[in-house]
Amino acid sequence: MNIYDLTIHELKEKISAGELTPGEIKKAFADRINDVEDKVKSYITVTYELAEAQLKDYENKKEKMLAGIPIAVKDNMSTDGIKTSCASKMLENYKPPYNATVVEKLNEAGAVILGKTNMDEFAMGSSTENSAFFVTHNPWNLNHAPGGSSGGSAAAVAAGECAAALGSDTGGSIRQPASYCGVVGLKPTYGMVSRYGLVAFASSLDQIGPITKDVEDSAILMNVIAGHDPQDSTSIAGKKEDYTKYLKEDVSGMKIGIPEEYFNLEFDEEVKASVLAAVEKLKEVGAEVETVHMTDASYALAAYYVIAPAEASSNLARYDGVRYGLRSEHASDVNEMFTNTRHEGFGEEVKRRIMIGTYALSSGYYDAYYLKAQKVRTLIKDDFDRIFNDFDLILTPTAPSTAIELESKSDPLEMYHTDIFTVPVNIAGVPAMSVPCGFDSSEMPIGLQLIGPHFGEGKIIQAAYTLEKLLNINEKRAEL
Amino acid sequence: MTTKYETVIGLEVHVQLNTDSKIFCGCSTEFGKEPNENTCPVCLGLPGTLPVLNKKVVDYAIMAGLALNCDIAEYSKFDRKNYFYPDLPKAYQISQFDLPIAENGEIEIETEAGLFNIGVTRVHLEEDAGKLIHEGSIDKSKGSLVDYNRTGVPLIEIVSEPDMRTPAQAKAYLTELKMIMEYLDISDCNMEEGSLRCDANVSLRPVGQEEFGIKAELKNMNSFSAVEKGLEYEVKRQQELLDEGKKVVQETRTWDESLNKTISMRGKEEAHDYRYFPEPDLVPLEIDAAWKEEMGKEIPELPREKYKRFISELGLPEYDAGVLTGDKDLAVFFEEVLSDYDDPKNLSNWMMGEFLRLLNENGQAPFESGVSPINLAKMLKMIDQDIISGKIAKKVFEKMYNSGSDPETIVEEEGLKQISDEDELENIVDGIIADNPDAVEDVQNGKDRAIGFLVGQVMKETRGKANPGLVNQMLRDKLMD
């Protein structure tokens, strides 16, 4: 196996066995980036200078959890002095003067940050085609999208351009690209990972999480990034655990609910068959699987496309050309400067969502849209709580299909529907993971989603780890 | 016949809280720093930053709420008020919309027309915005600079009920609010520096009518007199419109101090839609009984209570009580002197007379002068014990004020001690009698006023040090037996 194919825990073993040095590892990944980046286009910025600096500090960090491990970070997480563009023309030259808490935690854990990955502009999209700069290609088939919005992170992991990556997930933006790229993506419970320094899309839904080659790596990364941060008032104290203790092949007696309303939706038959086959495997080793009834996921999608744009319209209002980022050169007064800066700096999808959100919050429409959506949100939360009174986990497909072809979905509503299985999870604030469960007839990866109750990351990891061992497909890599 | 109108005024008052750090970050709130010196990624609203609520700000807001007799909300929340302006770095202000920290209060005010209770609708927390600095005038300026030092400085907005009926009441209400904030020591309340800001809603309605008339919102009144003048102007303007059978337009008007009039800023249709919604970056604010109680203990005696006590317990005239409690430090100073001295009225005379005169001349606050409460008490006792005369005391007081010295030392060093020794005065009194035969004759002929002249001569001879009462008695004894 190539060095760049190795997981975090495999690399750690090789380092401690003296078989590899962090310098050799960094070089192997840099060579890989050199070889395949032209085809995949995962990175907006490679940060070798930072990586070298972090390598120099290796001796001080070698006992730490990620000592010498090459990691990629989505380009919406602030990196001190390093461009953090959110894949937007608006922030094309913006260098934050501070690090996001997760970046600080990676530093502290001895990670070697290789670069900042491509994404849909301001995390708005499901294919990474909304990047203002370029399209990222799915390593399993370069004509396909890597998913989104954390498409660059998922593609970089799948292509061996990093050992693991961080993504952010507002409506599925970690899980859906993980599913498309055949890797593991975890969206933690809302509040488990600090959002400080994550450029906000929809504050009440955004959550940072790991994208990794296997479940064990996901647990390791969670150990590094989870935990209370005094700089994020919505982060939760006292709930962090050692997630690696859940790396057990044991689902006996675990109660897993299969929501009939989700499986009754119209979606790819191969995906459905693959997910249901995985369910059978879990049953065989003792999982207690039952059909459950949940609110139609389309209500969650409707609520999401009111709440997320509403928050986005406010969060993105600060990009006005006054302090940083793009400033239009075509303006004769301050209002023209605002208008033209935003006209020139934002892409189509971002503008669409700002318009939707502004409308939904406007006086006269607030009750009918925003308030109604919040009520639906409460119902969806209650719905999940009700199921989790009796079940340990809920299992669904991650996405209705395998990776879509590039430029295949021009209708935004059609694109929004690719998030149908993942969005309810964000609305409810619960954790969920996408784990590879097979391949379709075109050899494109399929993922299934395990959803847990609040702070149920441990149970998710345990079930996913068991499944991964049962299916034994995670050694398979995209050929480039 | 012309209709009689009743004026209806409500005030929205912004009070900057004097915490050391800002409401959502650790930056200093110190006034007068270099532009943008007191800033960080959070108060500059850089992408990815998040607010963290300063507990001290909540402490102060609870105190303000309690002092205004409000109910303190067990559960309140923050909301975003969205609008674009270069001094607002996030393009939204974090404020409180439908669940403010305090509601349903009232305070008592007094004007020449009597006592009134003015309702306080609500008190809510919010962050201040920055400041634009224009090169030259605002309309001709080629560019503008922004100073974000003030961004994120904590504010409370105090909204009154439309309970005021005259500009004088509005001024009295604002004065009372300022005094309460000063007594709580939670704000500098300086209108000129902007730590106290006042907007007003004004409307007129025919006397007897329940329904409110159409209101104008007045802004930019930057002093107490501007508030009164602005309101008076606006009442007159609306009265004239109505008398002419015209309608008042709902609009925002600005007070122009130099033109002495209000000018239309924007109409109803140009009013902002702030698109308020709950701030997702902050958790709801929960205040339990213990926190409320703890803050209740921090509240000192408030100006109205003190005013009433000064009248009822100390027997001061209303005027004196009003002047002394009108300034927190003056009241504190007064009471500190009283802990060593027991004639409140005599003390009040000195404080309102000499002390205030010197403070005003020097532009100083009560505790900034050389006079300490304990030294003032000593000096007053020296007068009462006939050690110095009242006239000499004025000299002593001025020296105390300027040097900070002890009155005993001053009297000693300057030899100002009153002469109350008959033997010592005997020769001087005899001399004055010998030198002024006309006056002596007048006295003996029953012209009592001539005694005063002779006392004055003795005082002059002793450079004010003679005990005037004693001299008077001695003269009478010698001339009128």
CSV table of C-alpha atoms in Angstrom, one decimal, chain B residues 7-172:
chain,number,residue,atom,x,y,z
B,7,THR,CA,-49.2,66.7,24.1
B,8,VAL,CA,-48.1,63.1,24.4
B,9,ILE,CA,-44.4,62.3,24.7
B,10,GLY,CA,-42.5,59.1,25.1
B,11,LEU,CA,-38.7,58.8,25.3
B,12,GLU,CA,-36.2,56.2,24.2
B,13,VAL,CA,-33.0,56.6,26.1
B,14,HIS,CA,-29.8,54.9,25.4
B,15,VAL,CA,-27.4,54.6,28.3
B,16,GLN,CA,-23.8,53.4,27.8
B,17,LEU,CA,-22.8,51.1,30.6
B,18,ASN,CA,-19.4,51.8,32.1
B,19,THR,CA,-18.1,48.3,32.2
B,20,ASP,CA,-14.3,47.9,31.7
B,21,SER,CA,-14.8,45.6,28.7
B,22,LYS,CA,-17.2,45.4,25.8
B,23,ILE,CA,-20.5,43.5,25.8
B,24,PHE,CA,-19.4,40.6,23.5
B,25,CYS,CA,-15.6,40.6,23.6
B,26,GLY,CA,-12.7,41.4,26.0
B,27,CYS,CA,-11.8,44.8,24.4
B,28,SER,CA,-11.5,47.8,26.6
B,29,THR,CA,-14.2,50.4,26.5
B,30,GLU,CA,-11.9,53.3,27.5
B,31,PHE,CA,-12.9,56.5,25.9
B,32,GLY,CA,-10.4,58.7,23.9
B,33,LYS,CA,-8.1,56.0,22.6
B,34,GLU,CA,-6.5,56.1,19.1
B,35,PRO,CA,-9.0,55.1,16.4
B,36,ASN,CA,-9.5,51.4,16.2
B,37,GLU,CA,-7.2,50.7,19.1
B,38,ASN,CA,-9.9,49.1,21.2
B,39,THR,CA,-10.8,46.4,18.6
B,40,CYS,CA,-10.4,42.7,18.0
B,41,PRO,CA,-11.7,40.1,15.5
B,42,VAL,CA,-14.9,39.8,17.4
B,43,CYS,CA,-16.0,43.4,17.6
B,44,LEU,CA,-14.8,44.0,14.1
B,45,GLY,CA,-17.2,41.3,13.1
B,46,LEU,CA,-14.5,39.3,11.2
B,47,PRO,CA,-15.9,36.2,9.4
B,48,GLY,CA,-16.2,33.3,11.9
B,49,THR,CA,-16.1,35.2,15.1
B,50,LEU,CA,-18.8,34.8,17.7
B,51,PRO,CA,-20.1,36.9,20.6
B,52,VAL,CA,-19.7,35.9,24.2
B,53,LEU,CA,-21.9,37.8,26.7
B,54,ASN,CA,-20.1,39.9,29.4
B,55,LYS,CA,-21.7,38.9,32.7
B,56,LYS,CA,-21.0,42.4,34.2
B,57,VAL,CA,-23.2,43.9,31.5
B,58,VAL,CA,-26.1,41.7,32.6
B,59,ASP,CA,-25.4,42.6,36.3
B,60,TYR,CA,-25.7,46.3,35.4
B,61,ALA,CA,-28.8,45.8,33.4
B,62,ILE,CA,-30.5,43.9,36.2
B,63,MET,CA,-29.6,46.8,38.6
B,64,ALA,CA,-31.0,49.3,36.1
B,65,GLY,CA,-34.2,47.3,35.8
B,66,LEU,CA,-34.6,46.9,39.5
B,67,ALA,CA,-34.0,50.6,40.1
B,68,LEU,CA,-36.7,51.5,37.5
B,69,ASN,CA,-39.1,49.2,39.4
B,70,CYS,CA,-39.2,46.8,36.5
B,71,ASP,CA,-39.9,43.0,36.5
B,72,ILE,CA,-36.7,41.3,35.6
B,73,ALA,CA,-37.3,38.6,33.0
B,74,GLU,CA,-36.3,35.1,34.1
B,75,TYR,CA,-35.9,34.3,30.4
B,76,SER,CA,-34.9,36.8,27.8
B,77,LYS,CA,-33.0,36.5,24.5
B,78,PHE,CA,-31.0,38.4,22.0
B,79,ASP,CA,-32.0,39.2,18.5
B,80,ARG,CA,-30.3,40.6,15.4
B,81,LYS,CA,-31.4,43.9,14.1
B,82,ASN,CA,-30.3,43.9,10.4
B,83,TYR,CA,-29.3,47.0,8.5
B,84,PHE,CA,-26.4,48.2,6.4
B,85,TYR,CA,-24.2,51.0,7.6
B,86,PRO,CA,-20.4,51.3,7.5
B,87,ASP,CA,-20.2,51.8,11.3
B,88,LEU,CA,-21.9,48.5,11.9
B,89,PRO,CA,-19.3,45.8,11.1
B,90,LYS,CA,-21.6,42.7,11.1
B,91,ALA,CA,-24.4,44.6,9.3
B,92,TYR,CA,-26.6,43.7,12.3
B,93,GLN,CA,-26.7,44.9,15.8
B,94,ILE,CA,-27.2,42.4,18.5
B,95,SER,CA,-30.1,43.7,20.5
B,96,GLN,CA,-33.2,42.4,22.3
B,97,PHE,CA,-36.5,42.5,20.5
B,98,ASP,CA,-39.5,40.7,21.9
B,99,LEU,CA,-38.1,39.4,25.2
B,100,PRO,CA,-36.2,42.2,26.9
B,101,ILE,CA,-34.3,41.8,30.2
B,102,ALA,CA,-36.7,44.1,32.1
B,103,GLU,CA,-40.3,45.3,31.6
B,104,ASN,CA,-43.2,47.1,33.4
B,105,GLY,CA,-41.4,49.7,35.5
B,106,GLU,CA,-42.2,53.2,36.6
B,107,ILE,CA,-40.4,56.1,38.2
B,108,GLU,CA,-41.6,59.2,40.0
B,109,ILE,CA,-40.6,62.6,38.8
B,110,GLU,CA,-41.3,66.1,40.1
B,111,THR,CA,-41.8,69.3,38.1
B,112,GLU,CA,-43.1,72.7,39.1
B,113,ALA,CA,-46.5,71.3,38.3
B,114,GLY,CA,-46.2,68.6,40.8
B,115,LEU,CA,-45.5,64.8,41.1
B,116,PHE,CA,-46.0,62.4,38.2
B,117,ASN,CA,-45.4,58.7,37.7
B,118,ILE,CA,-43.9,57.8,34.4
B,119,GLY,CA,-44.1,54.2,33.1
B,120,VAL,CA,-41.0,52.4,31.9
B,121,THR,CA,-42.1,50.0,29.2
B,122,ARG,CA,-38.9,48.1,28.9
B,123,VAL,CA,-35.2,48.0,29.3
B,124,HIS,CA,-33.2,46.0,26.8
B,125,LEU,CA,-29.5,45.2,26.2
B,126,GLU,CA,-27.7,45.9,23.0
B,127,GLU,CA,-24.3,46.7,21.5
B,128,ASP,CA,-23.2,50.2,20.4
B,129,ALA,CA,-22.0,50.9,16.8
B,130,GLY,CA,-18.8,52.6,15.7
B,131,LYS,CA,-18.3,56.1,14.5
B,132,LEU,CA,-17.8,57.6,11.0
B,133,ILE,CA,-15.3,60.4,10.6
B,134,HIS,CA,-15.8,62.4,7.5
B,135,GLU,CA,-13.1,64.4,5.8
B,136,GLY,CA,-14.7,67.8,5.8
B,137,SER,CA,-18.5,68.0,5.8
B,138,ILE,CA,-20.6,64.9,5.4
B,139,ASP,CA,-22.0,65.9,2.0
B,140,LYS,CA,-18.8,67.2,0.4
B,141,SER,CA,-16.5,64.6,1.9
B,142,LYS,CA,-14.4,62.6,-0.6
B,143,GLY,CA,-14.0,59.8,1.8
B,144,SER,CA,-14.9,58.7,5.3
B,145,LEU,CA,-13.0,56.9,8.0
B,146,VAL,CA,-14.5,54.5,10.5
B,147,ASP,CA,-13.5,54.2,14.1
B,148,TYR,CA,-14.7,50.9,15.7
B,149,ASN,CA,-13.6,51.7,19.2
B,150,ARG,CA,-17.2,52.2,20.3
B,151,THR,CA,-18.4,49.1,18.5
B,152,GLY,CA,-19.6,46.6,21.1
B,153,VAL,CA,-19.7,49.0,24.0
B,154,PRO,CA,-22.7,47.9,26.1
B,155,LEU,CA,-25.9,49.9,26.0
B,156,ILE,CA,-29.2,49.6,27.7
B,157,GLU,CA,-32.2,51.2,25.9
B,158,ILE,CA,-34.8,52.4,28.3
B,159,VAL,CA,-38.2,52.9,26.6
B,160,SER,CA,-40.8,55.0,28.5
B,161,GLU,CA,-44.6,54.8,28.2
B,162,PRO,CA,-46.1,57.7,26.4
B,163,ASP,CA,-46.9,59.2,29.8
B,164,MET,CA,-45.3,62.7,29.5
B,165,ARG,CA,-47.6,65.6,28.7
B,166,THR,CA,-45.1,68.5,28.6
B,167,PRO,CA,-41.5,69.0,27.5
B,168,ALA,CA,-40.7,70.0,31.1
B,169,GLN,CA,-41.9,66.5,32.3
B,170,ALA,CA,-39.7,64.9,29.6
B,171,LYS,CA,-36.7,66.8,30.8
B,172,ALA,CA,-37.5,65.9,34.4
